[in-house]
XYZ file of C-alpha atoms in Angstrom:
487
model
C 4.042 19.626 5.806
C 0.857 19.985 7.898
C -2.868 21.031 6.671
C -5.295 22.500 9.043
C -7.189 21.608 12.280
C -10.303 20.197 10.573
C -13.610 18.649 11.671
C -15.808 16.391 9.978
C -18.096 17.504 7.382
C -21.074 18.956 9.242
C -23.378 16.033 7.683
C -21.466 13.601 10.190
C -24.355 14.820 12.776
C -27.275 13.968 10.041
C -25.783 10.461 10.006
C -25.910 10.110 13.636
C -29.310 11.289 14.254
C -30.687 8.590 11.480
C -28.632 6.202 13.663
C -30.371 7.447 16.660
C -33.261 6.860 15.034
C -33.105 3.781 13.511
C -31.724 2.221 16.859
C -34.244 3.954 19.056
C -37.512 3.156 16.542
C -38.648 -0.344 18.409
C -38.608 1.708 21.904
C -40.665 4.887 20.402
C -42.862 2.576 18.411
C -43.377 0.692 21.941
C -44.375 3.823 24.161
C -46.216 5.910 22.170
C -47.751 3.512 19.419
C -48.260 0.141 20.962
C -48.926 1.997 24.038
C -50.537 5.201 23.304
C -54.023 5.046 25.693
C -51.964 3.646 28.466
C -51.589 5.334 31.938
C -50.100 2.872 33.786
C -46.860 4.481 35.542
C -44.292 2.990 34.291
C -45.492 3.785 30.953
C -45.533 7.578 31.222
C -41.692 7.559 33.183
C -40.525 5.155 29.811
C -41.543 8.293 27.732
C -40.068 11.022 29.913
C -37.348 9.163 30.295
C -36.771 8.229 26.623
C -37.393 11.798 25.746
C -34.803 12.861 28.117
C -32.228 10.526 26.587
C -33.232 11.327 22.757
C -32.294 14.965 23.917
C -29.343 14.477 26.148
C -27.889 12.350 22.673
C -28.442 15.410 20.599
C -26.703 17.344 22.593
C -23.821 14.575 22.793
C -23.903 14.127 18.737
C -23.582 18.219 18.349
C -20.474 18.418 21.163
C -18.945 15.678 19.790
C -18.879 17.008 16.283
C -17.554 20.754 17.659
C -14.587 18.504 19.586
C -13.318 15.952 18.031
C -10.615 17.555 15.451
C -8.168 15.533 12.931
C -5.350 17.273 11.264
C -2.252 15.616 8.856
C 1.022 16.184 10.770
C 4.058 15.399 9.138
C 3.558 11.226 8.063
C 1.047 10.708 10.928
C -2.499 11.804 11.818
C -3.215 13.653 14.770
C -6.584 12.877 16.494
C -8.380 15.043 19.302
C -11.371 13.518 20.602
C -13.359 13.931 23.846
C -15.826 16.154 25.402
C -15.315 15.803 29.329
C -12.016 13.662 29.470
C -9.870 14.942 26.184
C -7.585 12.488 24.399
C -5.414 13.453 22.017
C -3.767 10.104 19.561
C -1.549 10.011 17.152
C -1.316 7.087 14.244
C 1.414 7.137 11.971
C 0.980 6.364 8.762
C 3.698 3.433 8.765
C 1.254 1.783 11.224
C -1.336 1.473 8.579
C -2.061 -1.865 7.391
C -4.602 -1.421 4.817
C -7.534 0.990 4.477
C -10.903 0.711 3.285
C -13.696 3.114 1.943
C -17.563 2.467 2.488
C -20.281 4.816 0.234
C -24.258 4.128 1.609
C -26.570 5.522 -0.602
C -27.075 8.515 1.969
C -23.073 8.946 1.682
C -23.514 9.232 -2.390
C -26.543 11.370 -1.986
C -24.727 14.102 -0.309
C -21.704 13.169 -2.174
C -19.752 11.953 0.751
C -17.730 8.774 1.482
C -16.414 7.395 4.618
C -12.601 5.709 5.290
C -11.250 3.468 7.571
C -7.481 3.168 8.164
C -6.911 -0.310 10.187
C -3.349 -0.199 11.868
C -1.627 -3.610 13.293
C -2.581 -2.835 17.263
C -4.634 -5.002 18.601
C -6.069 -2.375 21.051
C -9.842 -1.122 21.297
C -9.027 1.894 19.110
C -6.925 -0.009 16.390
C -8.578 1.887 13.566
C -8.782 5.425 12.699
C -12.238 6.045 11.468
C -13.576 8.582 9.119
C -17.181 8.335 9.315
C -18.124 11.460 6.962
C -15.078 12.960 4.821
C -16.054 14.427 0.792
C -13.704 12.504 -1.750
C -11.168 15.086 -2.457
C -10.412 15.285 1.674
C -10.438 10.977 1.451
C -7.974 11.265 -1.630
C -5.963 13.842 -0.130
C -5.460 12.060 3.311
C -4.543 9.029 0.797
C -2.233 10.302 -0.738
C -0.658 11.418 2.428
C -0.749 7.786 2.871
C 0.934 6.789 -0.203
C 3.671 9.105 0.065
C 3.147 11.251 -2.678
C 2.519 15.040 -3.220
C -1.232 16.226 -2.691
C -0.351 19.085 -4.836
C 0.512 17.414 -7.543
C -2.636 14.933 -7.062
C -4.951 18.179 -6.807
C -3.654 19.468 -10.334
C -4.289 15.392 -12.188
C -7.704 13.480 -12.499
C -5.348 10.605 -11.654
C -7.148 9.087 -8.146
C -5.000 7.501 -5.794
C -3.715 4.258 -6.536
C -5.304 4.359 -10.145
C -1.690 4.954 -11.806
C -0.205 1.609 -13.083
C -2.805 -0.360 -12.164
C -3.988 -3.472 -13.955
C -7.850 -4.993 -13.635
C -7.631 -8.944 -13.556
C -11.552 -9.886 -12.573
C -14.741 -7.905 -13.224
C -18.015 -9.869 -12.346
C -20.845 -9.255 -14.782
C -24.765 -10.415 -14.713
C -23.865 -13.766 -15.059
C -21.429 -14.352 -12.239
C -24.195 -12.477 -10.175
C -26.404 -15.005 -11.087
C -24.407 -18.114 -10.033
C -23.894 -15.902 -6.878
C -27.388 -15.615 -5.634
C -27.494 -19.489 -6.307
C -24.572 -20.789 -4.355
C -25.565 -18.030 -1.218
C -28.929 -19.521 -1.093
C -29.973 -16.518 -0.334
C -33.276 -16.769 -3.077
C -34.490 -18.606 0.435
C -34.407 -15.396 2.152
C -37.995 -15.052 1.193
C -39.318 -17.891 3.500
C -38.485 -16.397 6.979
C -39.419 -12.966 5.625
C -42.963 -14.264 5.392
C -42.743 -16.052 8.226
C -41.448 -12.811 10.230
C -44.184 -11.184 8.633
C -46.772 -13.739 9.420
C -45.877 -14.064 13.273
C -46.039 -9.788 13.192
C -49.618 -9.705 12.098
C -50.685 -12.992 14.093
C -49.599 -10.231 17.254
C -52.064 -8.050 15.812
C -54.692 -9.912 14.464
C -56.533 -13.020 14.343
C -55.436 -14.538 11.283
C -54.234 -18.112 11.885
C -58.129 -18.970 11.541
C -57.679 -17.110 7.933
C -54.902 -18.855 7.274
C -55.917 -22.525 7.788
C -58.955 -22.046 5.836
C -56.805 -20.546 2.923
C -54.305 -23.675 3.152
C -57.361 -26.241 3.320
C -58.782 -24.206 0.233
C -55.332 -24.850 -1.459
C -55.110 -28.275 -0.527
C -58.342 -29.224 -2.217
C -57.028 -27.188 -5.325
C -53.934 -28.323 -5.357
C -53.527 -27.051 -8.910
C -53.607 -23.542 -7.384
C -50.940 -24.205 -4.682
C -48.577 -25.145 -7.604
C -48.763 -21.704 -9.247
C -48.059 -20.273 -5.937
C -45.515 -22.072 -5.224
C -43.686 -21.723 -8.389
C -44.542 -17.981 -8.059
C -43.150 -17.662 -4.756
C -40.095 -19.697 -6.345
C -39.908 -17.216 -9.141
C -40.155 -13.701 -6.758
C -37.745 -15.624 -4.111
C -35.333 -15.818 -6.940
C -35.755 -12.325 -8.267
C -35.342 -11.161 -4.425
C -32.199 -12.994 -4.084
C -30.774 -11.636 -7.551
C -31.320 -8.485 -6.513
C -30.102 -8.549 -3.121
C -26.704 -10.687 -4.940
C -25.962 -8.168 -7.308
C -26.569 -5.146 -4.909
C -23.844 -6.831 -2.285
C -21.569 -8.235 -4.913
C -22.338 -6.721 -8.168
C -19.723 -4.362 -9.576
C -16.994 -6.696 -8.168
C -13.760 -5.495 -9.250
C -10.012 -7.072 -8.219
C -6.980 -4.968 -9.853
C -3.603 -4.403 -8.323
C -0.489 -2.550 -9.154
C 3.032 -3.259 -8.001
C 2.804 -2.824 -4.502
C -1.120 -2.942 -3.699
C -3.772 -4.898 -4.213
C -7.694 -3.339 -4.662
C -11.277 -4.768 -4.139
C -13.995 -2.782 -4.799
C -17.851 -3.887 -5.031
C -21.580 -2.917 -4.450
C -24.156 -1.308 -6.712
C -25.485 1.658 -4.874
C -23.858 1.324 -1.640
C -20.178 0.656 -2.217
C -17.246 -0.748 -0.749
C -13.625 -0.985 -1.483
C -10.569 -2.207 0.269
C -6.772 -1.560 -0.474
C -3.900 -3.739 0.872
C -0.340 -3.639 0.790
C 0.915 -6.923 -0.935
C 3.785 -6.824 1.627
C 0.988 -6.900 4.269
C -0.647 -9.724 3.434
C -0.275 -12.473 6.341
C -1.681 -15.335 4.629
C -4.111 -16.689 1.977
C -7.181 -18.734 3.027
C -9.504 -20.912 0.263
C -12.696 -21.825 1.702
C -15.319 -24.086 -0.094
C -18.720 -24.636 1.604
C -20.400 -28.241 0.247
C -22.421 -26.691 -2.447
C -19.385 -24.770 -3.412
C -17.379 -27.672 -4.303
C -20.231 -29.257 -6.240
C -20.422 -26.244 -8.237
C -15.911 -26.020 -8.397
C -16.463 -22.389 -6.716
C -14.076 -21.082 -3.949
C -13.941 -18.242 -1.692
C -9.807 -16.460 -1.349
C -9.643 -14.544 1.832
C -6.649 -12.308 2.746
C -5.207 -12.272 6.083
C -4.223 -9.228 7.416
C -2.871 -7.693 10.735
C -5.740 -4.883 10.547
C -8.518 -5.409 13.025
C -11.889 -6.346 10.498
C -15.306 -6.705 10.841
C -17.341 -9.358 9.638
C -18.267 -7.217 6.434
C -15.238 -6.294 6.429
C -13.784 -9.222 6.198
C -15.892 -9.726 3.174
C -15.017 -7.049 1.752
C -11.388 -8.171 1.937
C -12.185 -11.607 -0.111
C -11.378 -12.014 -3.791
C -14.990 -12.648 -5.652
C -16.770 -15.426 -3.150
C -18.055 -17.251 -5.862
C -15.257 -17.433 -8.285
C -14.194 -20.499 -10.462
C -11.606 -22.515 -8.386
C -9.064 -22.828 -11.015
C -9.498 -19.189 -11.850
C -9.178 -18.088 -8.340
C -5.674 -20.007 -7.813
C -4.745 -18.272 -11.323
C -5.611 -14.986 -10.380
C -3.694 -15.736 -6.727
C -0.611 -16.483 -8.792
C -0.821 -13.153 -10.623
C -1.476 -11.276 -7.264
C 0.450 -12.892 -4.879
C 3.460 -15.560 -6.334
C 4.905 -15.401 -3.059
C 1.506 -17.781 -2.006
C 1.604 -20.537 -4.297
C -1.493 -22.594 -3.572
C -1.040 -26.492 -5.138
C -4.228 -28.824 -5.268
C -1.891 -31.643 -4.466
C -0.961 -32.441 -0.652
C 0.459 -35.055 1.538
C -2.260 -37.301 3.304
C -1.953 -38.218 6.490
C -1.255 -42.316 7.656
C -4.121 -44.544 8.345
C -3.011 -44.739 12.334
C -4.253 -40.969 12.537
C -7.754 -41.835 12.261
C -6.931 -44.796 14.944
C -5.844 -42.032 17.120
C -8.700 -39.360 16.387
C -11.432 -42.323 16.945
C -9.206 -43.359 20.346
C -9.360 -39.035 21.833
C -11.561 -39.436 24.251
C -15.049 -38.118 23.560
C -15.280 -35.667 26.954
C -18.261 -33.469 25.412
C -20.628 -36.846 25.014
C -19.588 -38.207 28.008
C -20.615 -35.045 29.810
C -23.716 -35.022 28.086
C -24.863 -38.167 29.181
C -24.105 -37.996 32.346
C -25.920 -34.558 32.884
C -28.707 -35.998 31.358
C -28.695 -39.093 33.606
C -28.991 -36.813 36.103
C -30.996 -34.346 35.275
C -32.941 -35.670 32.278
C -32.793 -39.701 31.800
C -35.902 -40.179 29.442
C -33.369 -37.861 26.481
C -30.392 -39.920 27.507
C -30.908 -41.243 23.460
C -29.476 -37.453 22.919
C -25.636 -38.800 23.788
C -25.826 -41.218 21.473
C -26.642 -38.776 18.517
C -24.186 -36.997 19.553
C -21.488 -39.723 19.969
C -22.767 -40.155 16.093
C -22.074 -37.086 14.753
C -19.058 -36.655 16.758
C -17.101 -40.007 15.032
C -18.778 -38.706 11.599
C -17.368 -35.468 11.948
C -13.831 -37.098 13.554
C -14.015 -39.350 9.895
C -14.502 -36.329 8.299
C -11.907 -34.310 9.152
C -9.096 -37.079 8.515
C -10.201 -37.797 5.324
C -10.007 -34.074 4.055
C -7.232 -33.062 5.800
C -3.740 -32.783 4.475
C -0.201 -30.845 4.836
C 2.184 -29.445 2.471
C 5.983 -27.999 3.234
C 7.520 -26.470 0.767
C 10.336 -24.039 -0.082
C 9.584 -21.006 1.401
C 5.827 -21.670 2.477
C 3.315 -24.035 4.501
C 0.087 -25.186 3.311
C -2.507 -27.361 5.533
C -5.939 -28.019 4.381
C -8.722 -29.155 7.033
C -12.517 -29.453 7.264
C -15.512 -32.095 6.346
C -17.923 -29.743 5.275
C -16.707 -26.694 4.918
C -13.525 -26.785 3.365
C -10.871 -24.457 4.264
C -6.825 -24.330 2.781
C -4.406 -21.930 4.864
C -0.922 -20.914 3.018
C 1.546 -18.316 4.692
C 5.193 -17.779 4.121
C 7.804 -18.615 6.989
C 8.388 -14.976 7.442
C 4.788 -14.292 8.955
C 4.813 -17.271 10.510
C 5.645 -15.515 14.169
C 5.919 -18.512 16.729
C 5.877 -22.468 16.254
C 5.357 -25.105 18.884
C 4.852 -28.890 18.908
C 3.237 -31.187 21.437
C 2.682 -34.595 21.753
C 0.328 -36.606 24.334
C 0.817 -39.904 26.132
C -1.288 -40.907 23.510
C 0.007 -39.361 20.434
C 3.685 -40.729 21.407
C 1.797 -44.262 21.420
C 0.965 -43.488 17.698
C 4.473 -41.801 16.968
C 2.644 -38.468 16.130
C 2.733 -34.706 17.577
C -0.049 -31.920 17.516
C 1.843 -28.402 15.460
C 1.016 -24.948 16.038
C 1.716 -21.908 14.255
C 0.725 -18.333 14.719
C 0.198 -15.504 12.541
C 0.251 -11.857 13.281
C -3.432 -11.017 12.688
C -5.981 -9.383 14.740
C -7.287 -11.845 16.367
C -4.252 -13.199 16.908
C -4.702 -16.560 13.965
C -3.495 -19.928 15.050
C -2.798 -22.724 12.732
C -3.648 -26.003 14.368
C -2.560 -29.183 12.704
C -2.849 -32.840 14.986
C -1.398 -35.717 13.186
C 2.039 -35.122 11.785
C 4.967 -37.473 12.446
C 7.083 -36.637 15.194
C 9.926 -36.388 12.367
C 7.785 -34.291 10.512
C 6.818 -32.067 13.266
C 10.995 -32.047 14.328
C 11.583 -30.836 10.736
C 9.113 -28.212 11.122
C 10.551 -26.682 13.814
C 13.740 -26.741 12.604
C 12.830 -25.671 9.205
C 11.395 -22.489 10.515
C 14.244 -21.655 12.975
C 16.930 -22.252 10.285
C 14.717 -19.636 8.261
C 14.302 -17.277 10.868
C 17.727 -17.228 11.461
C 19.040 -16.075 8.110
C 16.552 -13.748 8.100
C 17.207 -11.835 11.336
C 21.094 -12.168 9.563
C 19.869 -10.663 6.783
C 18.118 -7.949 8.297
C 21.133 -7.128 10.345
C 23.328 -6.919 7.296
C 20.966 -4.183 5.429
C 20.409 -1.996 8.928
């Protein structure tokens, strides 16, 4: 079953010239503001020449919206794309790892939404992108997706996915709250002003202004505690507000086969993955995090993401701990994450103390070189280096069991990987002179992810490390077996 040959909604080149103009507002700002009495050469060729290329990209925005062409063929999507060189790609819609919708306030205003269909490649056009579609062309192409019948879906106020599924976490004001606490972002307010300060001091004179304001304050000190405890209060209003605009309306539900994220207030986000999909689980806990017993559950996934989008794929960032591993048993059993894990010997820290120390020793002898009098630099960082060497023995620690492998590394920012032996794609072990000396070995695991994610572990017996490696050929072995008996 096909549908039409169809473009994008003509308000695809709207959102492109606001991008042109938002990207192209510092140099037109520049040239004709900052700039304006100037007749110095160069200055007049900048404007033709920016003029030129503001027109020549209107012209590119308006052929590229006549040429590039999508249509639903079959259990794949057809793309056609190109204006001199044509390229015609097809994704089909087994290659989809998970998909994800994004709603900016102009998308809502013209009722519009965008979708993003990531696909296991790791190539340079890994995703198929749907900058502009309306909703009922985003849940049609969806349910394409899903295997069912967009006929049926047209005649039901059912939405995709929406059937059979259960809500387990909705964040309300107060987890938006503890949010804009543990992001520090109610500091954002302190290199606003000073952004702001060091954009007028271009302009105008004002540093006099402002040292005879801050000696004012300092002889009535009274004052400067109001203001600061004002500043304090708008900082934290600022930093609510920009909390629950990012992570407000934070919803996690899943059915039987998927799982869905969806947050934002105004602009929105959501993300739906396959449970099958899912490469591994990661728990992350920054220092203030676990002072607070907060943790952050990311999902691993084959599908190229962005750093947003990455967020996006996260269970709430600022959930309860306990909760989180609760709600990870609900959505994924096959991931059981246990607080309790093996330690590694006290000769392990003997060895990572022992690893030679190549970054301060280059250090110091550049700046012997080049720079004796801040030779003192090495030595800071030799001192950091055997802190963070301390560190990282003390919180790290393994787990093997059953069906799934658990390692948990990091001094300050804390970070547990689980994955099951079946996504686990390639194992290897290595062991130095030194290492042998110690009777340990350095594992390695990868995961199929985009970037490719490898699982680094140095430390674990040699007899730990041989039953490793056996461990996981033994399972892959049944399970090519397996596979073999059901094809």
């Amino acid at each position: 079953m096909t549908q039409e040959v169809k473009r994008f909604h003509p308000a695809w080149m709207m959102f492109e010239v606001v991008k042109l103009m938002k990207n192209s507002i510092a140099i037109f700002l520049f040239l004709f503001v900052l700039k304006f009495n100037s007749t110095s050469e160069w200055v007049i060729w900048g404007r033709y020449l920016f003029l030129v290329g503001i027109g020549w990209t209107l012209i590119m925005i308006l052929l590229k919206w006549v040429f590039y062409r999508y249509e639903v063929v079959g259990d794949s999507i057809a793309l056609k794309e190109g204006i001199f060189v044509k390229e015609h790609r097809t994704v089909s819609f087994d290659k989809i790892q998970n998909h994800q919708t994004k709603t900016t306030f102009l998308h809502k205003w013209l009722g519009l939404t965008s979708l993003t269909l990531e696909t296991g490649t790791s190539l340079e056009e890994a995703a198929v992108y749907f900058p502009v579609l309306k909703a009922d062309e985003k849940e049609r192409i969806l349910s394409r997706l899903e295997n069912k019948n967009p006929e049926t879906e047209e005649n039901t106020d059912i939405k995709v996915g929406q059937a059979g599924r259960k809500i387990h976490f909705r964040s309300n004001k107060r987890d938006s709250l503890k949010a804009s606490f543990t992001s520090l972002s109610f500091l954002a307010i302190f290199p606003l002003l000073s952004t702001i300060y060091f954009n007028l001091a271009d302009f105008f004179d004002v540093e006099d202004t402002a040292e005879g304001a801050f000696d004012y304050l300092l002889l009535h000190w009274w004052m400067l505690i109001i203001l600061f405890v004002l500043a304090m209060a708008i900082s934290v209003g600022i930093g609510y507000l920009q909390t629950t605009i990012k992570y407000g309306n934070y919803e996690i539900s899943d059915d039987e086969a998927r799982i869905y994220i969806k947050k934002g207030v105004g602009s929105t986000s959501s993300f739906v993955i396959q449970k099958e999909k899912v490469q591994a689980v990661v728990v992350e806990q920054s220092m203030i995090k676990r002072l607070l017993g907060l943790a952050s559950v990311k999902l691993i996934s084959v599908g190229a993401m962005k750093t947003e989008e990455q967020e996006t794929s996260s269970l709430y960032p600022f959930m309860p701990k306990q909760e989180a591993y609760q709600l990870m048993e609900t959505l994924l059993p096959q991931y059981p994450i246990q607080e309790k894990m093996d330690r590694f010997p006290i000769k392990v820290l003997w060895y990572k103390l022992l690893v030679p120390y190549y970054f301060t020793i280059i250090t110091a002898i550049g700046l012997f070189i080049f720079k004796k009098e801040w030779i003192w630099i090495a030595g800071i960082i030799f001192a950091v280096t055997l802190i963070t060497r301390i560190l990282d023995y003390f919180f790290t620690s393994y787990l093997r069991q059953e069906n799934t492998v658990q390692i948990r590394k990091g001094g300050l920012t804390n970070e547990t990987f689980i994955t099951h032996y079946k996504r686990i794609q390639q194992v290897s072990v290595e062991h130095s002179w030194l290492q042998r000396k110690f009777g340990i070995a350095s594992l390695y695991f990868q995961n199929r992810a985009n970037p490719l994610h490898i699982s680094e572990l140095h430390g674990v017996s040699r007899e730990e490390a041989s039953a490793f490696f056996n461990w996981f050929k033994e399972k892959r072995k049944r399970l090519v077996h397996r596979n073999k008996k059901i094809s």
